[in-house]
Amino acid sequence: MTLSWISAAMKVLEEVQRTQEDALARAAELAARSIARDGVVYAFGTGHSRMPVEEIFPRYGSFPGFHPIVELSMTFHNQVVGANGQRQAMFIERVEGLAGQILANFRLRPQDSLMVFSVSGLNAVPIEMAMGARQAGLPVIAVTSLAETHASPARHPSGTRLADHADVVIDLCSPVGDALCPVDGVAEPIGPVSTLTAVAVVNEIKVRSARLLAADGGVPPVITSSRLVGDARSSELFEAAYHDFARRAAAALRGAGEEVGDAGSRGR
């Protein structure tokens, strides 16, 4: 009997659980440290790596301190062709120097950290996001497929991959090409798995971070469904989480709260 995608995907998830324990624990420690110090954990991804970034916050069962960065030019794939098409998105994520322009919007501080998602770990923008954050003194967590990243030569001018610029590397354990299932009569495999394992990694880190924060003073407000806590409490938690996120974001954004005449000099 041909292995189903769910069965094949469960095996990959089990591989992540079996092999990535130390990396997940270290990533949670870095995230909890940033959040406890009133910093943020920036999360960035291009292409379909947008999905774990959106999973990290805001979702039911999530809390502020994680700061998603999603550039529509590299993640808006729905139209496929024409304006805002897939060709442009795939081209843009390889443009050198763009990451520096993205990071220029943020005040990168010692209490912050950065999590970068890239299955291949080969494109310029994710690599340079990690490089820029490390140059600013932030710890970097890379979530990537080690099989995929080493299946092709490095294409960044530095000769490096995303994993080379990380303090913690979490392997998605997805195979080369990502798709899992052979189908009779089709030459190419079907059914990618990296999104599933990336989302699993995100939620594992989220839960572990919450445990560490709870043991050390408390977790920021958790976005929670009214079906669990009632309408009034759910609304209260949503507003508290949004307020906490806005407060952290204002402190993290370069220029926020600065006098107009002083903003340019601080950005240099």
Coordinates of N, CA, C and O in Angstrom, one line a residue, residues 102-165:
I102 N 15.0 46.4 5.3 CA 14.0 46.0 6.2 C 14.4 46.2 7.6 O 13.7 46.8 8.4
L103 N 15.7 45.8 8.0 CA 16.2 46.0 9.3 C 16.3 47.4 9.7 O 16.3 47.8 10.9
A104 N 16.5 48.3 8.7 CA 16.6 49.7 9.1 C 15.4 50.3 9.7 O 15.4 51.4 10.3
N105 N 14.3 49.6 9.6 CA 13.0 50.1 10.3 C 13.0 49.8 11.8 O 12.1 50.3 12.5
F106 N 13.9 49.0 12.3 CA 13.9 48.5 13.6 C 15.1 49.0 14.4 O 16.2 49.1 13.9
R107 N 14.8 49.2 15.7 CA 15.9 49.5 16.6 C 16.3 48.2 17.3 O 15.7 47.7 18.2
L108 N 17.4 47.6 16.8 CA 17.8 46.3 17.2 C 18.6 46.5 18.5 O 19.6 47.1 18.6
R109 N 18.1 45.8 19.6 CA 18.6 46.1 20.9 C 19.1 44.7 21.5 O 18.7 43.7 21.1
P110 N 20.0 44.8 22.5 CA 20.6 43.6 23.1 C 19.6 42.6 23.6 O 19.8 41.4 23.7
Q111 N 18.4 43.1 24.1 CA 17.4 42.2 24.7 C 16.6 41.5 23.6 O 15.8 40.7 23.9
D112 N 16.7 41.9 22.3 CA 15.9 41.3 21.3 C 16.6 40.1 20.7 O 17.8 39.8 21.0
S113 N 15.9 39.3 19.9 CA 16.4 38.2 19.2 C 15.7 38.0 17.8 O 14.7 38.7 17.6
L114 N 16.2 37.2 17.0 CA 15.6 37.1 15.6 C 15.5 35.6 15.3 O 16.4 34.8 15.5
M115 N 14.3 35.2 14.8 CA 14.1 33.8 14.3 C 13.8 33.9 12.8 O 12.9 34.7 12.4
V116 N 14.6 33.3 12.0 CA 14.5 33.3 10.5 C 14.1 31.9 10.0 O 14.7 30.9 10.3
F117 N 13.0 31.9 9.2 CA 12.5 30.7 8.6 C 12.9 30.7 7.1 O 12.5 31.6 6.4
S118 N 13.6 29.7 6.7 CA 13.9 29.5 5.3 C 14.2 28.0 5.0 O 15.2 27.5 5.6
V119 N 13.4 27.3 4.3 CA 13.6 25.9 4.0 C 14.9 25.7 3.4 O 15.7 24.8 3.8
S120 N 15.2 26.4 2.3 CA 16.5 26.2 1.6 C 17.6 26.8 2.3 O 18.8 26.4 2.2
G121 N 17.4 28.0 2.9 CA 18.5 28.7 3.6 C 19.5 29.3 2.6 O 20.6 29.6 3.0
L122 N 19.1 29.4 1.3 CA 20.0 29.8 0.3 C 19.8 31.2 -0.2 O 20.7 31.8 -0.9
N123 N 18.6 31.8 0.0 CA 18.3 33.1 -0.6 C 18.9 34.3 0.2 O 19.0 34.2 1.4
A124 N 19.2 35.3 -0.6 CA 19.9 36.5 0.0 C 19.2 37.1 1.2 O 19.8 37.5 2.2
V125 N 17.9 37.3 1.0 CA 17.2 38.1 2.0 C 17.2 37.4 3.4 O 17.5 38.1 4.4
P126 N 16.8 36.2 3.5 CA 16.9 35.5 4.9 C 18.3 35.5 5.4 O 18.5 35.7 6.6
I127 N 19.3 35.2 4.5 CA 20.7 35.1 5.0 C 21.1 36.5 5.5 O 21.7 36.6 6.6
E128 N 20.8 37.6 4.8 CA 21.2 38.9 5.2 C 20.4 39.4 6.4 O 20.9 40.3 7.1
M129 N 19.2 39.0 6.6 CA 18.5 39.3 7.8 C 19.3 38.7 9.0 O 19.4 39.4 10.0
A130 N 19.7 37.5 8.9 CA 20.5 36.9 10.0 C 21.8 37.6 10.2 O 22.2 37.9 11.3
M131 N 22.5 37.9 9.1 CA 23.8 38.6 9.2 C 23.6 39.9 9.9 O 24.4 40.3 10.8
G132 N 22.6 40.7 9.5 CA 22.4 42.0 10.0 C 22.1 42.0 11.5 O 22.5 42.8 12.3
A133 N 21.2 41.0 11.9 CA 20.9 40.9 13.3 C 22.1 40.5 14.2 O 22.3 41.1 15.2
R134 N 22.9 39.6 13.7 CA 24.1 39.2 14.4 C 25.1 40.4 14.6 O 25.7 40.6 15.6
Q135 N 25.2 41.1 13.5 CA 26.1 42.3 13.5 C 25.6 43.3 14.6 O 26.4 44.0 15.2
A136 N 24.3 43.3 14.8 CA 23.8 44.3 15.8 C 23.8 43.6 17.2 O 23.4 44.3 18.2
G137 N 24.3 42.4 17.3 CA 24.4 41.8 18.6 C 23.3 40.9 19.1 O 23.2 40.5 20.2
L138 N 22.3 40.7 18.2 CA 21.2 39.8 18.5 C 21.5 38.3 18.3 O 22.1 38.0 17.3
P139 N 21.0 37.5 19.2 CA 21.1 36.0 18.9 C 20.1 35.7 17.8 O 19.0 36.2 17.7
V140 N 20.5 34.7 16.9 CA 19.7 34.4 15.8 C 19.3 32.9 15.9 O 20.2 32.0 16.1
I141 N 18.1 32.6 15.6 CA 17.6 31.2 15.5 C 17.2 31.0 14.1 O 16.4 31.7 13.5
A142 N 17.9 30.0 13.4 CA 17.6 29.6 12.0 C 16.7 28.4 12.0 O 17.1 27.4 12.7
V143 N 15.6 28.4 11.3 CA 14.7 27.3 11.1 C 14.8 26.9 9.7 O 14.2 27.6 8.8
T144 N 15.4 25.8 9.3 CA 15.7 25.5 8.0 C 15.8 24.0 7.8 O 15.7 23.2 8.8
S145 N 15.9 23.5 6.5 CA 16.1 22.1 6.3 C 17.5 21.9 5.9 O 18.0 22.4 4.9
L146 N 18.2 21.1 6.8 CA 19.7 20.9 6.5 C 19.9 20.1 5.3 O 20.9 20.3 4.5
A147 N 19.0 19.1 5.0 CA 19.1 18.3 3.8 C 19.0 19.2 2.6 O 19.7 19.1 1.6
E148 N 18.0 20.1 2.6 CA 17.7 21.0 1.4 C 18.9 22.0 1.3 O 19.3 22.2 0.1
T149 N 19.3 22.6 2.3 CA 20.3 23.6 2.2 C 21.7 23.1 1.7 O 22.4 23.8 1.0
H150 N 22.0 21.8 2.0 CA 23.2 21.3 1.5 C 23.1 20.5 0.2 O 24.1 19.9 -0.3
A151 N 21.9 20.5 -0.4 CA 21.7 19.8 -1.6 C 22.2 20.6 -2.8 O 22.3 20.1 -3.9
S152 N 22.4 21.9 -2.6 CA 22.8 22.8 -3.7 C 24.0 23.7 -3.2 O 24.1 23.9 -2.0
P153 N 24.8 24.2 -4.1 CA 25.9 25.1 -3.8 C 25.3 26.4 -3.2 O 24.2 26.8 -3.6
A154 N 26.0 27.0 -2.2 CA 25.6 28.3 -1.7 C 25.6 29.3 -2.8 O 26.5 29.3 -3.7
R155 N 24.6 30.1 -2.9 CA 24.5 31.1 -4.0 C 24.7 32.5 -3.5 O 24.8 33.4 -4.3
H156 N 24.8 32.7 -2.2 CA 25.1 34.1 -1.7 C 26.5 34.4 -2.0 O 27.4 33.5 -1.9
P157 N 26.9 35.7 -2.3 CA 28.3 36.0 -2.6 C 29.2 35.7 -1.5 O 30.4 35.4 -1.7
S158 N 28.7 35.6 -0.2 CA 29.6 35.2 0.9 C 30.0 33.8 0.9 O 30.8 33.3 1.7
G159 N 29.3 33.0 0.1 CA 29.5 31.5 0.1 C 28.9 30.8 1.3 O 29.2 29.7 1.6
T160 N 27.9 31.5 2.0 CA 27.3 31.0 3.2 C 25.9 30.7 3.0 O 25.2 31.1 2.0
R161 N 25.3 30.0 3.9 CA 23.9 29.7 4.0 C 23.3 30.3 5.3 O 24.1 30.7 6.2
L162 N 22.0 30.3 5.4 CA 21.4 30.8 6.6 C 21.9 30.2 7.9 O 22.2 30.9 8.9
A163 N 22.1 28.9 7.9 CA 22.6 28.1 9.1 C 23.9 28.6 9.5 O 24.3 28.5 10.7
D164 N 24.7 29.2 8.6 CA 26.0 29.7 9.0 C 26.0 30.9 9.9 O 27.0 31.4 10.4
H165 N 24.8 31.6 9.9 CA 24.7 32.8 10.7 C 23.8 32.7 11.8 O 23.1 33.7 12.2

